[in-house]
Amino acid sequence: MGATQQHSTSLQDARGELLEFALNPENWVTFGRLASPPSYQRQVGNVVVRVAVNVTPTLDTWLCVSFRGPELSPMLAADHLETLCSGRFTFTPNTEWQVEIDTRKWIHFSRKYT
């Protein structure tokens, strides 16, 4: 979980910092490119949060929010997602977000952005 990550004291702090940065079209990334530079992520306690807007080759945009931490379950990550998105996006679990867990134990949530 890299030493260069920026730290936030809460998910609410991370929300303001990360969403403002990631939702700015100048910071959107090509789909498939891992948004791993420190500007796309924060560490809150022992959980790393990463947010990016990915642009597909067909110019669709996807909001991608990822979490990684020891013993982090998909349900707890979904709670973190709800906290992170509250006030900015309507959170409707199981209807708008796709979830994936990769081999490095990142829990990724994605949904169409535009």
Short mmCIF file of N, CA, C and O in Angstrom, two decimals:
data_model
loop_
_atom_site.label_atom_id
_atom_site.label_comp_id
_atom_site.label_asym_id
_atom_site.label_seq_id
_atom_site.Cartn_x
_atom_site.Cartn_y
_atom_site.Cartn_z
N MET A 1 0.81 -1.19 0.00
CA MET A 1 0.00 0.00 0.00
C MET A 1 0.85 1.24 0.00
O MET A 1 0.56 2.20 0.68
N GLY A 2 1.87 1.35 -0.66
CA GLY A 2 2.79 2.41 -0.92
C GLY A 2 2.95 3.52 0.10
O GLY A 2 2.02 3.97 0.71
N ALA A 3 4.16 3.98 0.28
CA ALA A 3 4.45 5.01 1.27
C ALA A 3 4.15 6.41 0.76
O ALA A 3 4.19 7.35 1.53
N THR A 4 3.84 6.59 -0.50
CA THR A 4 3.63 7.92 -1.05
C THR A 4 2.18 8.37 -1.02
O THR A 4 1.86 9.44 -1.48
N GLN A 5 1.30 7.56 -0.46
CA GLN A 5 -0.11 7.91 -0.44
C GLN A 5 -0.36 9.06 0.52
O GLN A 5 0.28 9.17 1.55
N GLN A 6 -1.35 9.87 0.17
CA GLN A 6 -1.76 10.95 1.05
C GLN A 6 -2.74 10.40 2.08
O GLN A 6 -3.51 9.50 1.79
N HIS A 7 -2.70 10.95 3.28
CA HIS A 7 -3.55 10.46 4.37
C HIS A 7 -4.69 11.42 4.62
O HIS A 7 -4.54 12.63 4.52
N SER A 8 -5.84 10.87 4.96
CA SER A 8 -7.00 11.63 5.37
C SER A 8 -7.44 11.08 6.71
O SER A 8 -7.26 9.90 7.00
N THR A 9 -8.05 11.92 7.52
CA THR A 9 -8.46 11.47 8.84
C THR A 9 -9.79 10.75 8.82
O THR A 9 -10.10 10.00 9.74
N SER A 10 -10.59 10.95 7.78
CA SER A 10 -11.89 10.29 7.70
C SER A 10 -12.29 10.13 6.24
O SER A 10 -11.73 10.77 5.35
N LEU A 11 -13.30 9.30 6.02
CA LEU A 11 -13.83 9.15 4.65
C LEU A 11 -14.46 10.45 4.18
O LEU A 11 -14.43 10.75 2.99
N GLN A 12 -15.01 11.24 5.09
CA GLN A 12 -15.58 12.52 4.70
C GLN A 12 -14.49 13.46 4.17
O GLN A 12 -14.70 14.15 3.19
N ASP A 13 -13.33 13.47 4.82
CA ASP A 13 -12.20 14.26 4.32
C ASP A 13 -11.76 13.75 2.95
O ASP A 13 -11.53 14.53 2.03
N ALA A 14 -11.63 12.45 2.83
CA ALA A 14 -11.21 11.85 1.57
C ALA A 14 -12.22 12.16 0.47
O ALA A 14 -11.85 12.43 -0.67
N ARG A 15 -13.52 12.12 0.84
CA ARG A 15 -14.57 12.40 -0.15
C ARG A 15 -14.35 13.75 -0.78
O ARG A 15 -14.33 13.88 -2.01
N GLY A 16 -14.20 14.77 0.02
CA GLY A 16 -14.03 16.11 -0.53
C GLY A 16 -12.81 16.23 -1.41
O GLY A 16 -12.86 16.77 -2.51
N GLU A 17 -11.70 15.70 -0.93
CA GLU A 17 -10.44 15.80 -1.67
C GLU A 17 -10.46 14.97 -2.95
O GLU A 17 -10.12 15.45 -4.02
N LEU A 18 -10.85 13.72 -2.81
CA LEU A 18 -10.78 12.80 -3.95
C LEU A 18 -11.83 13.08 -5.01
O LEU A 18 -11.51 13.08 -6.21
N LEU A 19 -13.07 13.27 -4.60
CA LEU A 19 -14.12 13.49 -5.60
C LEU A 19 -13.88 14.77 -6.38
O LEU A 19 -14.04 14.80 -7.60
N GLU A 20 -13.49 15.83 -5.70
CA GLU A 20 -13.23 17.09 -6.40
C GLU A 20 -12.14 16.89 -7.45
O GLU A 20 -12.25 17.35 -8.58
N PHE A 21 -11.08 16.19 -7.07
CA PHE A 21 -9.98 15.94 -8.00
C PHE A 21 -10.41 15.02 -9.13
O PHE A 21 -10.22 15.32 -10.31
N ALA A 22 -10.99 13.86 -8.78
CA ALA A 22 -11.29 12.84 -9.79
C ALA A 22 -12.38 13.26 -10.76
O ALA A 22 -12.35 12.84 -11.93
N LEU A 23 -13.34 14.05 -10.32
CA LEU A 23 -14.44 14.44 -11.19
C LEU A 23 -14.09 15.58 -12.13
O LEU A 23 -14.84 15.87 -13.06
N ASN A 24 -12.96 16.20 -11.93
CA ASN A 24 -12.49 17.25 -12.84
C ASN A 24 -12.06 16.59 -14.16
O ASN A 24 -11.16 15.74 -14.15
N PRO A 25 -12.68 16.95 -15.28
CA PRO A 25 -12.35 16.29 -16.56
C PRO A 25 -10.86 16.31 -16.91
O PRO A 25 -10.39 15.42 -17.62
N GLU A 26 -10.10 17.26 -16.40
CA GLU A 26 -8.66 17.28 -16.67
C GLU A 26 -7.95 16.08 -16.04
O GLU A 26 -6.84 15.75 -16.44
N ASN A 27 -8.58 15.45 -15.07
CA ASN A 27 -7.94 14.35 -14.35
C ASN A 27 -8.51 12.98 -14.71
O ASN A 27 -8.16 11.99 -14.10
N TRP A 28 -9.40 12.91 -15.69
CA TRP A 28 -9.95 11.64 -16.11
C TRP A 28 -8.84 10.80 -16.74
O TRP A 28 -7.88 11.34 -17.31
N VAL A 29 -8.96 9.49 -16.62
CA VAL A 29 -7.91 8.60 -17.11
C VAL A 29 -8.46 7.66 -18.17
O VAL A 29 -9.65 7.40 -18.23
N THR A 30 -7.56 7.12 -18.98
CA THR A 30 -7.92 6.16 -20.00
C THR A 30 -8.35 4.86 -19.32
O THR A 30 -7.69 4.40 -18.39
N PHE A 31 -9.45 4.30 -19.78
CA PHE A 31 -9.99 3.07 -19.19
C PHE A 31 -8.94 1.98 -19.19
O PHE A 31 -8.24 1.79 -20.16
N GLY A 32 -8.82 1.30 -18.08
CA GLY A 32 -7.84 0.23 -17.96
C GLY A 32 -6.55 0.68 -17.32
O GLY A 32 -5.82 -0.11 -16.76
N ARG A 33 -6.27 1.98 -17.37
CA ARG A 33 -5.07 2.49 -16.71
C ARG A 33 -5.35 2.57 -15.22
O ARG A 33 -6.33 3.15 -14.79
N LEU A 34 -4.49 1.98 -14.44
CA LEU A 34 -4.67 1.98 -13.00
C LEU A 34 -4.38 3.37 -12.45
O LEU A 34 -3.29 3.91 -12.64
N ALA A 35 -5.36 3.95 -11.82
CA ALA A 35 -5.20 5.29 -11.24
C ALA A 35 -4.49 5.14 -9.90
O ALA A 35 -5.11 5.15 -8.86
N SER A 36 -3.19 4.96 -9.92
CA SER A 36 -2.48 4.70 -8.68
C SER A 36 -1.62 5.85 -8.18
O SER A 36 -1.12 5.76 -7.06
N PRO A 37 -1.42 6.93 -8.94
CA PRO A 37 -0.65 8.02 -8.35
C PRO A 37 -1.33 8.54 -7.08
O PRO A 37 -2.55 8.43 -6.92
N PRO A 38 -0.56 9.10 -6.17
CA PRO A 38 -1.12 9.56 -4.89
C PRO A 38 -2.29 10.52 -5.03
O PRO A 38 -3.17 10.54 -4.16
N SER A 39 -2.35 11.28 -6.08
CA SER A 39 -3.44 12.25 -6.23
C SER A 39 -4.79 11.58 -6.41
O SER A 39 -5.83 12.20 -6.17
N TYR A 40 -4.82 10.31 -6.78
CA TYR A 40 -6.07 9.57 -6.98
C TYR A 40 -6.47 8.74 -5.76
O TYR A 40 -7.46 8.05 -5.80
N GLN A 41 -5.66 8.78 -4.72
CA GLN A 41 -5.97 7.91 -3.58
C GLN A 41 -5.64 8.57 -2.25
O GLN A 41 -4.86 9.51 -2.19
N ARG A 42 -6.27 8.03 -1.22
CA ARG A 42 -6.03 8.46 0.15
C ARG A 42 -6.01 7.22 1.02
O ARG A 42 -6.65 6.22 0.73
N GLN A 43 -5.30 7.32 2.11
CA GLN A 43 -5.33 6.27 3.11
C GLN A 43 -6.07 6.82 4.32
O GLN A 43 -5.74 7.88 4.84
N VAL A 44 -7.10 6.09 4.73
CA VAL A 44 -7.90 6.45 5.89
C VAL A 44 -7.77 5.29 6.86
O VAL A 44 -8.31 4.20 6.61
N GLY A 45 -7.05 5.49 7.93
CA GLY A 45 -6.76 4.38 8.84
C GLY A 45 -5.97 3.33 8.09
O GLY A 45 -4.95 3.63 7.48
N ASN A 46 -6.46 2.09 8.09
CA ASN A 46 -5.74 1.04 7.37
C ASN A 46 -6.38 0.71 6.01
O ASN A 46 -6.06 -0.30 5.41
N VAL A 47 -7.27 1.59 5.54
CA VAL A 47 -7.95 1.37 4.26
C VAL A 47 -7.45 2.40 3.24
O VAL A 47 -7.39 3.59 3.53
N VAL A 48 -7.10 1.92 2.07
CA VAL A 48 -6.73 2.80 0.96
C VAL A 48 -7.96 2.98 0.08
O VAL A 48 -8.64 2.00 -0.25
N VAL A 49 -8.24 4.23 -0.29
CA VAL A 49 -9.39 4.57 -1.13
C VAL A 49 -8.84 5.19 -2.41
O VAL A 49 -7.97 6.07 -2.37
N ARG A 50 -9.34 4.72 -3.54
CA ARG A 50 -8.90 5.26 -4.84
C ARG A 50 -10.13 5.62 -5.64
O ARG A 50 -11.08 4.83 -5.72
N VAL A 51 -10.14 6.81 -6.24
CA VAL A 51 -11.28 7.28 -7.04
C VAL A 51 -10.76 7.82 -8.36
O VAL A 51 -9.79 8.57 -8.39
N ALA A 52 -11.42 7.43 -9.45
CA ALA A 52 -11.06 7.95 -10.76
C ALA A 52 -12.27 7.88 -11.69
O ALA A 52 -13.17 7.06 -11.49
N VAL A 53 -12.27 8.75 -12.67
CA VAL A 53 -13.23 8.64 -13.77
C VAL A 53 -12.44 8.09 -14.95
O VAL A 53 -11.44 8.68 -15.37
N ASN A 54 -12.87 6.94 -15.43
CA ASN A 54 -12.20 6.27 -16.55
C ASN A 54 -12.98 6.52 -17.83
O ASN A 54 -14.21 6.43 -17.84
N VAL A 55 -12.25 6.80 -18.90
CA VAL A 55 -12.83 7.04 -20.21
C VAL A 55 -12.54 5.83 -21.09
O VAL A 55 -11.38 5.45 -21.26
N THR A 56 -13.59 5.23 -21.65
CA THR A 56 -13.43 4.05 -22.52
C THR A 56 -13.05 4.49 -23.93
O THR A 56 -13.19 5.67 -24.28
N PRO A 57 -12.62 3.55 -24.78
CA PRO A 57 -12.32 3.90 -26.17
C PRO A 57 -13.53 4.47 -26.91
O PRO A 57 -13.37 5.22 -27.87
N THR A 58 -14.76 4.15 -26.47
CA THR A 58 -15.96 4.70 -27.11
C THR A 58 -16.42 6.00 -26.43
O THR A 58 -17.51 6.47 -26.69
N LEU A 59 -15.57 6.53 -25.54
CA LEU A 59 -15.79 7.80 -24.83
C LEU A 59 -16.89 7.73 -23.78
O LEU A 59 -17.39 8.77 -23.34
N ASP A 60 -17.27 6.53 -23.36
CA ASP A 60 -18.12 6.41 -22.18
C ASP A 60 -17.27 6.74 -20.96
O ASP A 60 -16.06 6.52 -20.98
N THR A 61 -17.90 7.23 -19.94
CA THR A 61 -17.18 7.53 -18.71
C THR A 61 -17.75 6.72 -17.56
O THR A 61 -18.96 6.56 -17.43
N TRP A 62 -16.85 6.20 -16.73
CA TRP A 62 -17.21 5.37 -15.58
C TRP A 62 -16.55 5.93 -14.34
O TRP A 62 -15.35 6.20 -14.34
N LEU A 63 -17.34 6.10 -13.30
CA LEU A 63 -16.80 6.46 -12.00
C LEU A 63 -16.36 5.16 -11.33
O LEU A 63 -17.15 4.23 -11.20
N CYS A 64 -15.11 5.10 -10.92
CA CYS A 64 -14.57 3.90 -10.29
C CYS A 64 -14.04 4.27 -8.91
O CYS A 64 -13.23 5.18 -8.77
N VAL A 65 -14.54 3.57 -7.91
CA VAL A 65 -14.13 3.77 -6.53
C VAL A 65 -13.64 2.43 -6.01
O VAL A 65 -14.36 1.43 -6.09
N SER A 66 -12.43 2.41 -5.49
CA SER A 66 -11.82 1.16 -5.04
C SER A 66 -11.35 1.29 -3.60
O SER A 66 -10.93 2.37 -3.17
N PHE A 67 -11.38 0.16 -2.90
CA PHE A 67 -10.95 0.11 -1.51
C PHE A 67 -10.05 -1.11 -1.33
O PHE A 67 -10.27 -2.15 -1.94
N ARG A 68 -9.07 -0.95 -0.44
CA ARG A 68 -8.21 -2.08 -0.10
C ARG A 68 -7.78 -1.92 1.35
O ARG A 68 -7.39 -0.83 1.77
N GLY A 69 -7.89 -2.99 2.09
CA GLY A 69 -7.47 -2.97 3.48
C GLY A 69 -7.51 -4.36 4.06
O GLY A 69 -8.20 -5.24 3.54
N PRO A 70 -6.79 -4.56 5.15
CA PRO A 70 -6.78 -5.89 5.76
C PRO A 70 -8.18 -6.25 6.26
O PRO A 70 -8.85 -5.45 6.88
N GLU A 71 -8.58 -7.46 5.93
CA GLU A 71 -9.87 -7.99 6.36
C GLU A 71 -11.07 -7.15 5.92
O GLU A 71 -12.12 -7.16 6.55
N LEU A 72 -10.92 -6.39 4.84
CA LEU A 72 -12.01 -5.58 4.30
C LEU A 72 -12.96 -6.48 3.51
O LEU A 72 -12.55 -7.14 2.56
N SER A 73 -14.21 -6.50 3.90
CA SER A 73 -15.22 -7.31 3.21
C SER A 73 -15.95 -6.47 2.18
O SER A 73 -15.96 -5.23 2.28
N PRO A 74 -16.58 -7.09 1.19
CA PRO A 74 -17.37 -6.33 0.23
C PRO A 74 -18.49 -5.52 0.90
O PRO A 74 -18.78 -4.41 0.48
N MET A 75 -19.08 -6.05 1.95
CA MET A 75 -20.14 -5.32 2.65
C MET A 75 -19.60 -4.07 3.34
O MET A 75 -20.21 -3.00 3.27
N LEU A 76 -18.47 -4.19 4.00
CA LEU A 76 -17.87 -3.03 4.65
C LEU A 76 -17.41 -2.02 3.59
O LEU A 76 -17.58 -0.81 3.76
N ALA A 77 -16.87 -2.51 2.49
CA ALA A 77 -16.47 -1.61 1.40
C ALA A 77 -17.68 -0.88 0.84
O ALA A 77 -17.61 0.30 0.50
N ALA A 78 -18.83 -1.57 0.74
CA ALA A 78 -20.06 -0.92 0.27
C ALA A 78 -20.50 0.17 1.24
O ALA A 78 -20.97 1.23 0.82
N ASP A 79 -20.33 -0.06 2.54
CA ASP A 79 -20.62 0.99 3.52
C ASP A 79 -19.70 2.19 3.31
O ASP A 79 -20.13 3.34 3.37
N HIS A 80 -18.41 1.91 3.07
CA HIS A 80 -17.46 2.99 2.80
C HIS A 80 -17.85 3.75 1.52
O HIS A 80 -17.75 4.97 1.46
N LEU A 81 -18.29 3.00 0.52
CA LEU A 81 -18.72 3.62 -0.74
C LEU A 81 -19.88 4.57 -0.49
O LEU A 81 -19.90 5.70 -1.00
N GLU A 82 -20.84 4.13 0.30
CA GLU A 82 -21.99 4.98 0.61
C GLU A 82 -21.56 6.25 1.33
O GLU A 82 -22.01 7.35 0.99
N THR A 83 -20.65 6.13 2.29
CA THR A 83 -20.14 7.30 3.00
C THR A 83 -19.41 8.23 2.04
O THR A 83 -19.59 9.45 2.07
N LEU A 84 -18.58 7.65 1.19
CA LEU A 84 -17.79 8.44 0.26
C LEU A 84 -18.67 9.20 -0.73
O LEU A 84 -18.38 10.33 -1.09
N CYS A 85 -19.75 8.58 -1.16
CA CYS A 85 -20.61 9.18 -2.20
C CYS A 85 -21.73 10.06 -1.64
O CYS A 85 -22.34 10.80 -2.39
N SER A 86 -22.00 9.95 -0.35
CA SER A 86 -23.13 10.70 0.22
C SER A 86 -22.95 12.19 0.00
O SER A 86 -21.85 12.73 0.10
N GLY A 87 -24.03 12.83 -0.36
CA GLY A 87 -23.99 14.26 -0.63
C GLY A 87 -23.60 14.60 -2.06
O GLY A 87 -23.83 15.71 -2.51
N ARG A 88 -23.03 13.66 -2.76
CA ARG A 88 -22.60 13.92 -4.14
C ARG A 88 -23.40 13.09 -5.15
O ARG A 88 -23.76 13.56 -6.21
N PHE A 89 -23.65 11.82 -4.79
CA PHE A 89 -24.39 10.91 -5.66
C PHE A 89 -25.48 10.24 -4.83
O PHE A 89 -25.27 9.92 -3.67
N THR A 90 -26.59 9.97 -5.47
CA THR A 90 -27.61 9.16 -4.83
C THR A 90 -27.08 7.74 -4.77
O THR A 90 -26.60 7.21 -5.77
N PHE A 91 -27.13 7.15 -3.62
CA PHE A 91 -26.58 5.81 -3.45
C PHE A 91 -27.73 4.81 -3.43
O PHE A 91 -28.55 4.81 -2.53
N THR A 92 -27.79 3.97 -4.46
CA THR A 92 -28.78 2.91 -4.53
C THR A 92 -28.02 1.60 -4.68
O THR A 92 -27.60 1.24 -5.78
N PRO A 93 -27.80 0.88 -3.58
CA PRO A 93 -27.01 -0.34 -3.67
C PRO A 93 -27.65 -1.38 -4.58
O PRO A 93 -28.87 -1.46 -4.69
N ASN A 94 -26.79 -2.16 -5.21
CA ASN A 94 -27.19 -3.30 -6.04
C ASN A 94 -27.92 -2.92 -7.32
O ASN A 94 -28.33 -3.80 -8.06
N THR A 95 -28.15 -1.66 -7.60
CA THR A 95 -28.85 -1.31 -8.83
C THR A 95 -27.98 -0.52 -9.79
O THR A 95 -28.21 -0.57 -10.98
N GLU A 96 -27.04 0.23 -9.29
CA GLU A 96 -26.25 1.08 -10.16
C GLU A 96 -24.78 0.72 -10.19
O GLU A 96 -24.09 1.01 -11.15
N TRP A 97 -24.28 0.13 -9.14
CA TRP A 97 -22.85 -0.12 -9.01
C TRP A 97 -22.51 -1.56 -9.36
O TRP A 97 -23.19 -2.48 -8.95
N GLN A 98 -21.45 -1.73 -10.13
CA GLN A 98 -20.89 -3.06 -10.38
C GLN A 98 -19.74 -3.24 -9.41
O GLN A 98 -19.04 -2.29 -9.08
N VAL A 99 -19.55 -4.45 -8.92
CA VAL A 99 -18.47 -4.71 -7.97
C VAL A 99 -17.58 -5.83 -8.48
O VAL A 99 -18.05 -6.76 -9.13
N GLU A 100 -16.30 -5.69 -8.20
CA GLU A 100 -15.32 -6.69 -8.60
C GLU A 100 -14.22 -6.72 -7.54
O GLU A 100 -13.84 -5.68 -7.00
N ILE A 101 -13.74 -7.90 -7.24
CA ILE A 101 -12.60 -8.06 -6.33
C ILE A 101 -11.46 -8.65 -7.15
O ILE A 101 -11.62 -9.69 -7.77
N ASP A 102 -10.32 -7.96 -7.17
CA ASP A 102 -9.21 -8.46 -7.99
C ASP A 102 -8.26 -9.33 -7.17
O ASP A 102 -8.45 -9.51 -5.96
N THR A 103 -7.25 -9.85 -7.81
CA THR A 103 -6.32 -10.77 -7.15
C THR A 103 -5.47 -10.10 -6.09
O THR A 103 -4.90 -10.78 -5.24
N ARG A 104 -5.37 -8.78 -6.13
CA ARG A 104 -4.60 -8.05 -5.11
C ARG A 104 -5.49 -7.59 -3.96
O ARG A 104 -5.08 -6.80 -3.15
N LYS A 105 -6.73 -8.09 -3.95
CA LYS A 105 -7.71 -7.83 -2.89
C LYS A 105 -8.22 -6.39 -2.86
O LYS A 105 -8.67 -5.90 -1.83
N TRP A 106 -8.17 -5.72 -4.01
CA TRP A 106 -8.86 -4.45 -4.16
C TRP A 106 -10.33 -4.76 -4.41
O TRP A 106 -10.64 -5.67 -5.20
N ILE A 107 -11.21 -4.01 -3.79
CA ILE A 107 -12.64 -4.13 -4.06
C ILE A 107 -13.02 -2.90 -4.88
O ILE A 107 -12.91 -1.77 -4.41
N HIS A 108 -13.42 -3.13 -6.13
CA HIS A 108 -13.70 -2.06 -7.08
C HIS A 108 -15.21 -1.92 -7.29
O HIS A 108 -15.89 -2.90 -7.56
N PHE A 109 -15.69 -0.69 -7.20
CA PHE A 109 -17.08 -0.38 -7.53
C PHE A 109 -17.04 0.55 -8.73
O PHE A 109 -16.23 1.47 -8.79
N SER A 110 -17.92 0.32 -9.69
CA SER A 110 -17.97 1.22 -10.85
C SER A 110 -19.40 1.41 -11.29
O SER A 110 -20.26 0.55 -11.11
N ARG A 111 -19.64 2.58 -11.87
CA ARG A 111 -20.96 2.89 -12.44
C ARG A 111 -20.75 3.94 -13.53
O ARG A 111 -19.77 4.67 -13.53
N LYS A 112 -21.68 3.97 -14.47
CA LYS A 112 -21.62 4.98 -15.54
C LYS A 112 -21.63 6.35 -14.89
O LYS A 112 -22.39 6.60 -13.97
N TYR A 113 -20.77 7.21 -15.39
CA TYR A 113 -20.70 8.56 -14.83
C TYR A 113 -21.55 9.53 -15.64
O TYR A 113 -22.29 10.32 -15.11
N THR A 114 -21.43 9.47 -16.97
CA THR A 114 -22.24 10.36 -17.82
C THR A 114 -23.03 9.54 -18.81
O THR A 114 -22.73 8.40 -19.06
#
